[in-house]
Amino acid sequence: MADQVKEWKELGAQLRVDSIRCTTAAGSGHPTSSMSAADLMAVLLSKYLHYDWSNPHHPNNDRLIFSKGHACPLLYSMYKAAGAITDKELLTLRKFGSRLEGHPNPHVLPYVDVATGSLGQGLPIGVGMALNGQYLDKLPYHVWVVLGDSEVAEGSIWEAFDKASYYKLNRLIAILDMNRLGQRGETDLGWNSAAYAARARAFGWHAIELDGHDVIAIDQAYSEALAQNDQPTCLIAKTEKGHGVSFLANKDGWHGKALNADQAKEALAELGGERHIIVTVPKPEAKQPVSTPPSKPLKLPTYSVGGKEATRKAYGDALVALGAHRPDMVVMDGEVSNSTHADEFKKAFPERFFEMFIAEQQLVGAAVGFGVLKKRAFASTFAAFFTRAYDQIRMAAISNATIHLSGSHAGVSIGEDGPSQMALEDLAMMRAVCGSTVLYPCDANQTAKLVAQMVDLPGISYLRTTREKTPIVYSPDERFPLGGSKVLKSSAKDRVAVVAGGITVHEAIKAYETLQKEAIAIRVIDTYSVKPIDKETLHNAAKETDGKLVVVEDHWFEGGLGDAVLDAFAGVGERPPTVVKLAVKKMPGSGTPAELMNAAGIDASHIAAAVKSLL
Amino acid sequence: MADQVKEWKELGAQLRVDSIRCTTAAGSGHPTSSMSAADLMAVLLSKYLHYDWSNPHHPNNDRLIFSKGHACPLLYSMYKAAGAITDKELLTLRKFGSRLEGHPNPHVLPYVDVATGSLGQGLPIGVGMALNGQYLDKLPYHVWVVLGDSEVAEGSIWEAFDKASYYKLNRLIAILDMNRLGQRGETDLGWNSAAYAARARAFGWHAIELDGHDVIAIDQAYSEALAQNDQPTCLIAKTEKGHGVSFLANKDGWHGKALNADQAKEALAELGGERHIIVTVPKPEAKQPVSTPPSKPLKLPTYSVGGKEATRKAYGDALVALGAHRPDMVVMDGEVSNSTHADEFKKAFPERFFEMFIAEQQLVGAAVGFGVLKKRAFASTFAAFFTRAYDQIRMAAISNATIHLSGSHAGVSIGEDGPSQMALEDLAMMRAVCGSTVLYPCDANQTAKLVAQMVDLPGISYLRTTREKTPIVYSPDERFPLGGSKVLKSSAKDRVAVVAGGITVHEAIKAYETLQKEAIAIRVIDTYSVKPIDKETLHNAAKETDGKLVVVEDHWFEGGLGDAVLDAFAGVGERPPTVVKLAVKKMPGSGTPAELMNAAGIDASHIAAAVKSLL
């Protein structure tokens, strides 16, 4: 034991030394936030973390998430100690082109599962990973999440605490690095370890208070955590920011500051200088996920042309069809599954459905957790409420995660419930996500076909569905390639092209019929793929109408379908067409869908008027 | 007492009856979620709520927030019982043009302070209102927040619990209507009153468990809450959804469903039929806010042309200048005030600065609370982290609230910290907010002038600031009207106009200088006002360059400045110009600002190349 204690202390010192060395080499970064957790990580790395460094994607690897992503100098120092990266690479921290970015990023580094750096997101993702191990893959891996004390002020952390105990995730272990100091001073709870423990316990966790620099206490706490059978564990480790160096330890004013060369020299001397220990990290048992039921042929639901169905219902129906075909699918919802119709999947495959209750940040976080462990995760809620998780969605793109989101109840056409329930910014929000795909079907058959394609889409994909039942305009054998569109009405005499998506497609068809009676021919284009958008069809329409387009959408004026269409004409080439945008411009209230679409100026009558304004 | 008990029971029955009547008349809505809290509200309205119905904006009125906004049939029934609205108006619920929308909306109804309907937002706003009463106005009003049990799963609720106890808000009282049933089944804690109480206590609140249908217990609990001196109180009231009607009470499957005419008749019979009691609601003491120090003349900071300063620093300096001039100003930050420079205000006016720690939802919620009580609230964090509060910002617009947001560290130009800290979607997000103003200064003098204008802007205003020090290009006496822009370089020979904002303005100037050497004249336009945008200057530029524009921004390709410029040319009129958009298209990493701007294709060299592509 004495030898092991000495080894842990040496490793802890090395992790501190390396955290200082790499940040000093970078000229920026967070050495002191790394040093507080170094002893905790030394014990974890050499005894508890089971990880195959030659195979970062081994399904039974433990998962280590630095929710306090700014402490990545420590994480990268652990990679060096594990022999996964060289000392030379460690010193490339924060340099252009280095894999060692200022916050951990799986785009470039295979040992990092998820991007962190926006605080409070690691634990909700860890919940998803632990759910995967416990309920789907049935593997004994542990998920270790290093939390900063400042980030425990984020509500997303408590969403995760709540769900972790609800689902009895005993292999989820949070390590709270309670170093007392935030960026600009003391945290709201300081070193009040008892308060953190009381909160964790009230949320159903096993909590252990300990000295985070006492390696024996750390060892005992990890053992105790592993012994829990039906509760997740939170270690509340009292630590010092900058521990081990007298001029840094527990001193304010050192957050996010690299030491200069002289300071680094002094600090290293106090820490006993450079070390280059390589630790033998325990490997995971060679277990594989439990086998899943065989895939059945895909048989999508179909709807009869001329009938009516809500695209949200078709989403639910399609999930069920896909569920039988894709055993790797998992579905979640934010307590509105009977509105989004994700409950259809729940009824068919209860073992692959997870209720996240009204906690949208956790909903998306869990989807990311499943996604990085190769599940095809679908998460749904009212489209308006994905605004609650925009930071998580943004970060999911940095995580290189694949998640599938479906937002129902888009736009003023939801009617009586009023503006709080209307998604009017979701297209803008989702378009502005790196590498995202944004889909907006207008009928049930189209919805089913798009959901079937979503399942294999990498990155962040988003489907916008409508509350109201809309006419079925496409036959079940129609195809809807991503990046495509459908020309629903066209002739050689088209004078204006109307570009619509979702519910406004049906208004555009009505306008077509009205205008036909007045001998005004218009083209109607259904842009079900908002991103990527079908540039070719739009350019043809512009050419053939002498540059006259009307775009109509149930969304705010800014950032939605209208802007996507304008973007399609940006760049060097032919002079862009005239585009009249019809969109929601003032705050809607309650009313019938028809009343509200009329008041917003996006119904058939306004489309017809806009067409005429261009003639 | 016996009389009072009888009165309360009668009033509770009336509130239930009216909740049923108005939803049945509407054909939709949430009667059962209203009925569970009817007894709690009957006692509150007739004895505890101090409110002047003839003056909803009396500064010493108690505030009543239905955080569970879908229970507004109950809220509107209380308005009727208080004599504030007629029975006839009550029955207009959810009709087009009615003030009684499907969720409470202050746009149309003066007794509603803030819009709710996106769950978990009422309590954080209540924290802002209670902070205002306790620390600024120093008025004894109480803030009563009715919480649904489902919404307690939202992390934003726990951000509010944390801040309310931190600031010892003893006049904030949460009434948790624990009716056990959510939209699609049981909540995760059901009727586990002890669990809710343990959580509330662990977060520093006084908690009272009670039977929410026992009016004597309710009366005692309110009394006990009012007696607290340094803690907020949470009542955990065990209730039944649909209480009082045997076929509704505690029955699943009745969420958000109106009774049909027959069901309503049966329910009313069981409840003893219609009543039209008018309650005498206690009035507030006729107190006014404490007087504030006199306003000093505004003396904005100035910076010398040719020097360098970060716009975020100018934001902090301008806050200090405005703080002396505007005693109604209040500033908050999310634990990064030494980065956003809001700490300058904190040093100058500590009594008007509130630290919200790392809890962006609470940060914006508190700003809304201050805003509706007529304070000019500025809230700042890294621009990227406002994505965490997009739902709150969206709802603030529905609340008709006036809040001022400032997001620092925009774009790839922050450098080494990497993508998690880079705001690349904030312009898209903030443009797509109803009635918002979006500002993006490029130098310190411009920043100061814009901040000075923000303070009087109604609605949601947003200022995007830059991490790096940028050259001072404007003299301190330059004017920057909202909706304007600045033509920094122009001549009669301009062949292309480059439209830039913030940090890219300086790249555009560099490109101008390079191209000048090659005898290629370009116009450089600084669009500091992204929304509203200066259409006239853009149209003139298009005309005078024969329709050749380059737009360059440190933001994703979608939804930002480029789309704002394209939008300026939407609509009937001259054929739009060719617009080449330079924006961030792939995931950035770490590096120096110059390296990252080059890699993103938004620096001077790429601007020059884009200009040439148009020639």
Short mmCIF file of N, CA, C and O in Angstrom, two decimals, chain A residues 94 96 101-103 117-119 154-156 159 162 182-184 188 199 202 335-336 338-339 355 358 360-361 387-388 390-391 394 417 420-421 425 432 556 563 566-567 571 575-579 581 589-590 595, chain B residues 94 96 101-103 117-119 154-156 159 162 182-184 188 199 202 335-336 338-339 355 358 360-361 387-388 390-391 394 417 420-421 425 432 556 563 566-567 571 575-579 581 589-590 595:
data_model
loop_
_atom_site.label_atom_id
_atom_site.label_comp_id
_atom_site.label_asym_id
_atom_site.label_seq_id
_atom_site.Cartn_x
_atom_site.Cartn_y
_atom_site.Cartn_z
N ARG A 94 -3.15 23.65 -27.87
CA ARG A 94 -3.74 24.93 -28.31
C ARG A 94 -3.10 25.53 -29.56
O ARG A 94 -3.43 26.66 -29.93
N PHE A 96 -2.41 25.77 -33.60
CA PHE A 96 -3.19 25.53 -34.81
C PHE A 96 -2.82 24.17 -35.41
O PHE A 96 -1.64 23.90 -35.64
N GLU A 101 -6.81 20.56 -28.46
CA GLU A 101 -7.42 21.88 -28.52
C GLU A 101 -7.62 22.47 -27.12
O GLU A 101 -7.43 21.78 -26.11
N GLY A 102 -8.03 23.70 -27.09
CA GLY A 102 -8.24 24.40 -25.81
C GLY A 102 -9.32 23.80 -24.94
O GLY A 102 -9.35 24.02 -23.73
N HIS A 103 -10.22 23.07 -25.56
CA HIS A 103 -11.19 22.25 -24.84
C HIS A 103 -11.29 20.94 -25.62
O HIS A 103 -11.06 20.91 -26.83
N GLY A 117 -16.76 22.04 -22.54
CA GLY A 117 -16.28 23.41 -22.57
C GLY A 117 -17.43 24.38 -22.37
O GLY A 117 -17.25 25.49 -21.89
N SER A 118 -18.61 23.94 -22.75
CA SER A 118 -19.81 24.62 -22.28
C SER A 118 -20.22 23.82 -21.05
O SER A 118 -20.54 22.63 -21.15
N LEU A 119 -20.18 24.45 -19.90
CA LEU A 119 -20.25 23.69 -18.64
C LEU A 119 -21.63 23.06 -18.40
O LEU A 119 -22.63 23.51 -18.94
N GLU A 154 -25.33 25.00 -12.97
CA GLU A 154 -26.13 24.81 -14.20
C GLU A 154 -27.30 23.87 -13.92
O GLU A 154 -27.10 22.75 -13.42
N GLY A 155 -28.47 24.25 -14.32
CA GLY A 155 -29.65 23.40 -14.13
C GLY A 155 -29.52 22.05 -14.82
O GLY A 155 -30.07 21.05 -14.34
N SER A 156 -28.79 22.02 -15.92
CA SER A 156 -28.65 20.76 -16.66
C SER A 156 -28.04 19.66 -15.79
O SER A 156 -28.33 18.48 -15.96
N GLU A 159 -30.88 18.18 -13.85
CA GLU A 159 -31.68 17.30 -14.72
C GLU A 159 -31.02 15.93 -14.78
O GLU A 159 -31.68 14.89 -14.73
N ASP A 162 -31.33 13.97 -11.48
CA ASP A 162 -32.67 13.43 -11.34
C ASP A 162 -32.84 12.16 -12.18
O ASP A 162 -33.32 11.13 -11.68
N GLY A 182 -14.19 29.82 -8.64
CA GLY A 182 -14.63 29.88 -10.03
C GLY A 182 -13.73 30.80 -10.82
O GLY A 182 -12.59 31.09 -10.43
N GLN A 183 -14.26 31.30 -11.94
CA GLN A 183 -13.43 32.16 -12.79
C GLN A 183 -13.10 33.49 -12.13
O GLN A 183 -11.99 33.99 -12.24
N ARG A 184 -14.10 34.04 -11.44
CA ARG A 184 -13.89 35.42 -10.94
C ARG A 184 -14.00 35.53 -9.43
O ARG A 184 -14.16 36.64 -8.90
N ASP A 188 -20.80 29.78 -5.45
CA ASP A 188 -21.84 30.15 -4.48
C ASP A 188 -21.84 29.26 -3.25
O ASP A 188 -22.29 29.69 -2.19
N ARG A 199 -27.60 17.92 -1.43
CA ARG A 199 -28.31 18.03 -2.71
C ARG A 199 -28.24 16.71 -3.49
O ARG A 199 -29.25 16.23 -4.02
N ALA A 202 -30.52 14.23 -1.81
CA ALA A 202 -31.94 14.55 -2.04
C ALA A 202 -32.36 14.16 -3.45
O ALA A 202 -33.52 13.84 -3.69
N GLU A 335 -41.59 14.07 -22.15
CA GLU A 335 -42.89 14.04 -21.46
C GLU A 335 -44.05 14.52 -22.35
O GLU A 335 -45.09 14.94 -21.84
N VAL A 336 -43.85 14.51 -23.66
CA VAL A 336 -44.95 14.89 -24.56
C VAL A 336 -45.10 13.85 -25.67
O VAL A 336 -45.52 14.18 -26.78
N ASN A 338 -47.16 11.64 -26.25
CA ASN A 338 -48.49 11.47 -26.85
C ASN A 338 -48.85 12.63 -27.77
O ASN A 338 -49.84 12.57 -28.49
N SER A 339 -48.03 13.67 -27.78
CA SER A 339 -48.21 14.77 -28.74
C SER A 339 -47.26 14.64 -29.93
O SER A 339 -47.64 14.89 -31.06
N GLU A 355 -38.05 7.72 -21.19
CA GLU A 355 -38.76 8.95 -20.87
C GLU A 355 -37.80 9.90 -20.15
O GLU A 355 -37.22 9.54 -19.13
N ILE A 358 -39.77 16.39 -18.38
CA ILE A 358 -39.66 17.74 -18.97
C ILE A 358 -38.27 18.30 -18.66
O ILE A 358 -38.08 19.13 -17.76
N GLU A 360 -35.38 19.11 -21.32
CA GLU A 360 -34.93 19.05 -22.71
C GLU A 360 -33.42 19.00 -22.83
O GLU A 360 -32.88 18.44 -23.79
N GLN A 361 -32.71 19.60 -21.88
CA GLN A 361 -31.25 19.56 -21.93
C GLN A 361 -30.78 18.13 -21.73
O GLN A 361 -29.88 17.65 -22.41
N THR A 387 -35.48 24.88 -28.25
CA THR A 387 -34.71 26.10 -27.94
C THR A 387 -34.06 25.96 -26.56
O THR A 387 -33.03 26.58 -26.31
N ARG A 388 -34.67 25.15 -25.69
CA ARG A 388 -34.14 24.96 -24.34
C ARG A 388 -32.79 24.26 -24.37
O ARG A 388 -32.02 24.33 -23.40
N TYR A 390 -30.52 24.44 -27.06
CA TYR A 390 -29.72 24.88 -28.21
C TYR A 390 -28.23 24.76 -27.93
O TYR A 390 -27.45 24.39 -28.80
N ASP A 391 -27.83 25.04 -26.71
CA ASP A 391 -26.40 24.90 -26.39
C ASP A 391 -25.97 23.44 -26.52
O ASP A 391 -24.89 23.14 -27.03
N ARG A 394 -25.72 22.64 -30.28
CA ARG A 394 -24.50 23.26 -30.78
C ARG A 394 -23.27 22.43 -30.40
O ARG A 394 -22.40 22.15 -31.24
N ASP A 417 -53.32 27.15 -28.60
CA ASP A 417 -52.41 27.14 -27.45
C ASP A 417 -51.59 28.42 -27.34
O ASP A 417 -51.03 28.72 -26.28
N SER A 420 -46.44 30.64 -26.90
CA SER A 420 -45.42 29.93 -26.11
C SER A 420 -45.18 28.53 -26.65
O SER A 420 -44.10 27.98 -26.46
N GLN A 421 -46.19 27.96 -27.29
CA GLN A 421 -46.07 26.58 -27.80
C GLN A 421 -45.69 26.52 -29.28
O GLN A 421 -45.55 25.44 -29.83
N GLU A 425 -38.79 29.80 -34.56
CA GLU A 425 -37.36 30.10 -34.72
C GLU A 425 -36.55 28.83 -34.91
O GLU A 425 -35.33 28.87 -35.01
N ALA A 432 -28.41 26.93 -38.37
CA ALA A 432 -27.14 27.46 -37.91
C ALA A 432 -26.42 26.50 -36.97
O ALA A 432 -25.87 26.89 -35.94
N TRP A 556 -40.70 32.75 -38.15
CA TRP A 556 -40.32 34.16 -38.19
C TRP A 556 -39.67 34.49 -39.54
O TRP A 556 -39.12 33.60 -40.20
N ASP A 563 -34.71 32.58 -45.94
CA ASP A 563 -33.28 32.85 -45.99
C ASP A 563 -32.52 31.70 -46.65
O ASP A 563 -31.52 31.92 -47.35
N LEU A 566 -32.89 32.38 -50.31
CA LEU A 566 -32.00 33.49 -50.71
C LEU A 566 -30.55 33.01 -50.77
O LEU A 566 -29.80 33.36 -51.69
N ASP A 567 -30.16 32.20 -49.80
CA ASP A 567 -28.80 31.66 -49.77
C ASP A 567 -28.49 30.83 -51.02
O ASP A 567 -27.33 30.76 -51.46
N GLY A 571 -23.62 34.02 -54.18
CA GLY A 571 -22.43 33.56 -54.88
C GLY A 571 -22.39 34.09 -56.31
O GLY A 571 -23.36 34.66 -56.81
N ARG A 575 -27.57 36.68 -62.02
CA ARG A 575 -28.13 37.65 -61.08
C ARG A 575 -29.33 37.02 -60.37
O ARG A 575 -30.16 36.36 -61.01
N PRO A 576 -29.41 37.12 -59.06
CA PRO A 576 -30.49 36.46 -58.31
C PRO A 576 -31.88 36.97 -58.69
O PRO A 576 -32.02 38.09 -59.18
N PRO A 577 -32.89 36.13 -58.44
CA PRO A 577 -34.26 36.54 -58.75
C PRO A 577 -34.80 37.50 -57.69
O PRO A 577 -34.20 37.69 -56.64
N THR A 578 -35.94 38.07 -57.99
CA THR A 578 -36.69 38.80 -56.98
C THR A 578 -37.41 37.78 -56.11
O THR A 578 -38.07 36.89 -56.63
N VAL A 579 -37.23 37.91 -54.81
CA VAL A 579 -37.85 36.95 -53.88
C VAL A 579 -38.74 37.72 -52.91
O VAL A 579 -38.27 38.59 -52.18
N LYS A 581 -40.77 37.39 -49.62
CA LYS A 581 -40.84 36.47 -48.48
C LYS A 581 -42.12 36.70 -47.68
O LYS A 581 -42.38 37.82 -47.23
N GLY A 589 -51.31 35.28 -31.46
CA GLY A 589 -52.02 34.97 -30.21
C GLY A 589 -52.66 33.60 -30.32
O GLY A 589 -52.07 32.69 -30.89
N SER A 590 -53.85 33.46 -29.73
CA SER A 590 -54.62 32.23 -29.89
C SER A 590 -55.64 32.41 -31.00
O SER A 590 -55.97 33.54 -31.37
N GLU A 595 -57.33 31.11 -38.82
CA GLU A 595 -57.32 32.53 -38.41
C GLU A 595 -55.89 33.02 -38.22
O GLU A 595 -55.53 34.13 -38.62
N ARG B 94 -59.24 31.54 -25.47
CA ARG B 94 -58.63 30.87 -26.63
C ARG B 94 -59.25 31.25 -27.97
O ARG B 94 -58.90 30.66 -29.00
N PHE B 96 -59.85 33.77 -31.15
CA PHE B 96 -59.04 34.76 -31.89
C PHE B 96 -59.43 36.16 -31.43
O PHE B 96 -60.61 36.52 -31.44
N GLU B 101 -55.60 34.19 -23.78
CA GLU B 101 -54.98 33.23 -24.69
C GLU B 101 -54.79 31.87 -24.03
O GLU B 101 -55.00 31.72 -22.83
N GLY B 102 -54.36 30.91 -24.83
CA GLY B 102 -54.18 29.55 -24.35
C GLY B 102 -53.11 29.41 -23.28
O GLY B 102 -53.09 28.45 -22.51
N HIS B 103 -52.22 30.36 -23.22
CA HIS B 103 -51.26 30.50 -22.13
C HIS B 103 -51.16 31.99 -21.82
O HIS B 103 -51.36 32.81 -22.72
N GLY B 117 -45.75 29.08 -20.17
CA GLY B 117 -46.22 28.07 -21.12
C GLY B 117 -45.06 27.21 -21.58
O GLY B 117 -45.23 26.07 -21.96
N SER B 118 -43.86 27.80 -21.56
CA SER B 118 -42.67 26.96 -21.63
C SER B 118 -42.30 26.74 -20.18
O SER B 118 -41.98 27.69 -19.45
N LEU B 119 -42.36 25.49 -19.74
CA LEU B 119 -42.31 25.23 -18.30
C LEU B 119 -40.95 25.53 -17.67
O LEU B 119 -39.93 25.55 -18.36
N GLU B 154 -37.31 20.44 -14.85
CA GLU B 154 -36.50 21.39 -15.62
C GLU B 154 -35.34 21.90 -14.77
O GLU B 154 -35.57 22.41 -13.65
N GLY B 155 -34.16 21.87 -15.29
CA GLY B 155 -33.00 22.37 -14.56
C GLY B 155 -33.12 23.83 -14.18
O GLY B 155 -32.59 24.26 -13.15
N SER B 156 -33.84 24.60 -14.99
CA SER B 156 -33.97 26.03 -14.70
C SER B 156 -34.61 26.26 -13.33
O SER B 156 -34.33 27.26 -12.67
N GLU B 159 -31.79 26.08 -10.85
CA GLU B 159 -30.99 27.30 -10.90
C GLU B 159 -31.68 28.36 -10.03
O GLU B 159 -31.02 29.11 -9.28
N ASP B 162 -31.44 27.61 -6.28
CA ASP B 162 -30.09 27.92 -5.79
C ASP B 162 -29.93 29.42 -5.56
O ASP B 162 -29.45 29.85 -4.50
N GLY B 182 -48.51 14.04 -15.05
CA GLY B 182 -48.04 14.91 -16.12
C GLY B 182 -48.93 14.76 -17.35
O GLY B 182 -50.07 14.30 -17.25
N GLN B 183 -48.36 15.14 -18.48
CA GLN B 183 -49.17 15.08 -19.70
C GLN B 183 -49.52 13.65 -20.10
O GLN B 183 -50.60 13.37 -20.54
N ARG B 184 -48.52 12.76 -19.93
CA ARG B 184 -48.76 11.42 -20.48
C ARG B 184 -48.65 10.31 -19.44
O ARG B 184 -48.50 9.14 -19.80
N ASP B 188 -41.96 11.87 -12.53
CA ASP B 188 -40.93 10.94 -12.03
C ASP B 188 -40.94 10.79 -10.51
O ASP B 188 -40.50 9.77 -10.00
N ARG B 199 -35.30 17.99 -1.48
CA ARG B 199 -34.58 18.77 -2.50
C ARG B 199 -34.66 20.26 -2.20
O ARG B 199 -33.65 20.97 -2.27
N ALA B 202 -32.43 20.99 0.74
CA ALA B 202 -31.01 20.89 0.38
C ALA B 202 -30.56 22.11 -0.41
O ALA B 202 -29.39 22.51 -0.35
N GLU B 335 -20.97 34.59 -14.10
CA GLU B 335 -19.68 34.14 -13.54
C GLU B 335 -18.51 34.37 -14.51
O GLU B 335 -17.47 33.72 -14.39
N VAL B 336 -18.68 35.25 -15.47
CA VAL B 336 -17.57 35.56 -16.38
C VAL B 336 -17.41 37.07 -16.51
O VAL B 336 -16.96 37.57 -17.55
N ASN B 338 -15.34 39.09 -15.43
CA ASN B 338 -14.00 39.60 -15.74
C ASN B 338 -13.62 39.34 -17.20
O ASN B 338 -12.61 39.87 -17.67
N SER B 339 -14.43 38.59 -17.91
CA SER B 339 -14.24 38.40 -19.36
C SER B 339 -15.16 39.30 -20.16
O SER B 339 -14.76 39.87 -21.18
N GLU B 355 -24.58 38.70 -9.22
CA GLU B 355 -23.86 37.56 -9.77
C GLU B 355 -24.83 36.39 -9.89
O GLU B 355 -25.42 35.98 -8.90
N ILE B 358 -22.85 30.34 -12.86
CA ILE B 358 -22.94 29.73 -14.20
C ILE B 358 -24.33 29.12 -14.38
O ILE B 358 -24.53 27.91 -14.27
N GLU B 360 -27.17 30.32 -16.95
CA GLU B 360 -27.60 31.31 -17.95
C GLU B 360 -29.11 31.43 -18.04
O GLU B 360 -29.64 32.48 -18.40
N GLN B 361 -29.81 30.34 -17.74
CA GLN B 361 -31.27 30.42 -17.78
C GLN B 361 -31.76 31.35 -16.67
O GLN B 361 -32.66 32.17 -16.88
N THR B 387 -26.91 30.63 -25.95
CA THR B 387 -27.67 29.52 -26.54
C THR B 387 -28.35 28.71 -25.44
O THR B 387 -29.37 28.08 -25.68
N ARG B 388 -27.75 28.72 -24.24
CA ARG B 388 -28.31 27.98 -23.11
C ARG B 388 -29.67 28.55 -22.69
O ARG B 388 -30.45 27.85 -22.04
N TYR B 390 -31.89 30.21 -24.87
CA TYR B 390 -32.67 30.66 -26.04
C TYR B 390 -34.16 30.58 -25.77
O TYR B 390 -34.93 31.45 -26.19
N ASP B 391 -34.57 29.55 -25.06
CA ASP B 391 -36.01 29.45 -24.76
C ASP B 391 -36.46 30.62 -23.89
O ASP B 391 -37.53 31.20 -24.10
N ARG B 394 -36.63 33.72 -26.17
CA ARG B 394 -37.85 33.60 -26.98
C ARG B 394 -39.08 33.97 -26.17
O ARG B 394 -39.93 34.76 -26.61
N ASP B 417 -9.04 29.04 -27.40
CA ASP B 417 -9.98 28.29 -26.56
C ASP B 417 -10.79 27.26 -27.33
O ASP B 417 -11.33 26.33 -26.74
N SER B 420 -15.92 25.36 -28.58
CA SER B 420 -16.96 25.37 -27.55
C SER B 420 -17.20 26.77 -27.00
O SER B 420 -18.28 27.07 -26.51
N GLN B 421 -16.18 27.63 -27.09
CA GLN B 421 -16.31 28.99 -26.55
C GLN B 421 -16.65 30.03 -27.62
O GLN B 421 -16.80 31.21 -27.31
N GLU B 425 -23.44 31.13 -33.87
CA GLU B 425 -24.86 31.04 -34.21
C GLU B 425 -25.68 32.11 -33.52
O GLU B 425 -26.89 32.16 -33.66
N ALA B 432 -33.75 35.90 -35.00
CA ALA B 432 -35.03 35.19 -35.04
C ALA B 432 -35.78 35.30 -33.71
O ALA B 432 -36.33 34.33 -33.21
N TRP B 556 -21.46 31.32 -38.47
CA TRP B 556 -21.82 30.31 -39.46
C TRP B 556 -22.42 30.97 -40.69
O TRP B 556 -22.96 32.08 -40.62
N ASP B 563 -27.30 36.66 -44.30
CA ASP B 563 -28.74 36.51 -44.55
C ASP B 563 -29.48 37.82 -44.30
O ASP B 563 -30.47 38.11 -44.97
N LEU B 566 -29.05 39.73 -47.47
CA LEU B 566 -29.92 39.18 -48.52
C LEU B 566 -31.37 39.59 -48.28
O LEU B 566 -32.09 39.95 -49.22
N ASP B 567 -31.78 39.55 -47.02
CA ASP B 567 -33.15 39.95 -46.67
C ASP B 567 -33.43 41.40 -47.04
O ASP B 567 -34.57 41.76 -47.35
N GLY B 571 -38.20 41.16 -51.65
CA GLY B 571 -39.39 41.97 -51.88
C GLY B 571 -39.42 42.52 -53.30
O GLY B 571 -38.44 42.45 -54.04
N ARG B 575 -34.12 44.34 -59.17
CA ARG B 575 -33.57 42.99 -59.11
C ARG B 575 -32.39 42.99 -58.13
O ARG B 575 -31.55 43.90 -58.17
N PRO B 576 -32.33 42.02 -57.23
CA PRO B 576 -31.27 42.02 -56.21
C PRO B 576 -29.86 41.89 -56.80
O PRO B 576 -29.70 41.38 -57.90
N PRO B 577 -28.87 42.34 -56.04
CA PRO B 577 -27.48 42.23 -56.49
C PRO B 577 -26.96 40.80 -56.34
O PRO B 577 -27.58 39.96 -55.70
N THR B 578 -25.81 40.57 -56.93
CA THR B 578 -25.07 39.34 -56.65
C THR B 578 -24.38 39.52 -55.30
O THR B 578 -23.70 40.53 -55.08
N VAL B 579 -24.57 38.56 -54.43
CA VAL B 579 -23.99 38.64 -53.10
C VAL B 579 -23.10 37.43 -52.85
O VAL B 579 -23.59 36.29 -52.89
N LYS B 581 -21.14 35.47 -50.13
CA LYS B 581 -21.10 35.39 -48.67
C LYS B 581 -19.83 34.69 -48.20
O LYS B 581 -19.58 33.55 -48.60
N GLY B 589 -10.95 24.89 -34.98
CA GLY B 589 -10.24 24.29 -33.84
C GLY B 589 -9.62 25.37 -32.99
O GLY B 589 -10.19 26.45 -32.83
N SER B 590 -8.44 25.09 -32.45
CA SER B 590 -7.69 26.10 -31.72
C SER B 590 -6.63 26.70 -32.65
O SER B 590 -6.30 26.12 -33.68
N GLU B 595 -4.80 32.85 -37.58
CA GLU B 595 -4.83 31.53 -38.22
C GLU B 595 -6.26 31.04 -38.44
O GLU B 595 -6.61 30.49 -39.49
#
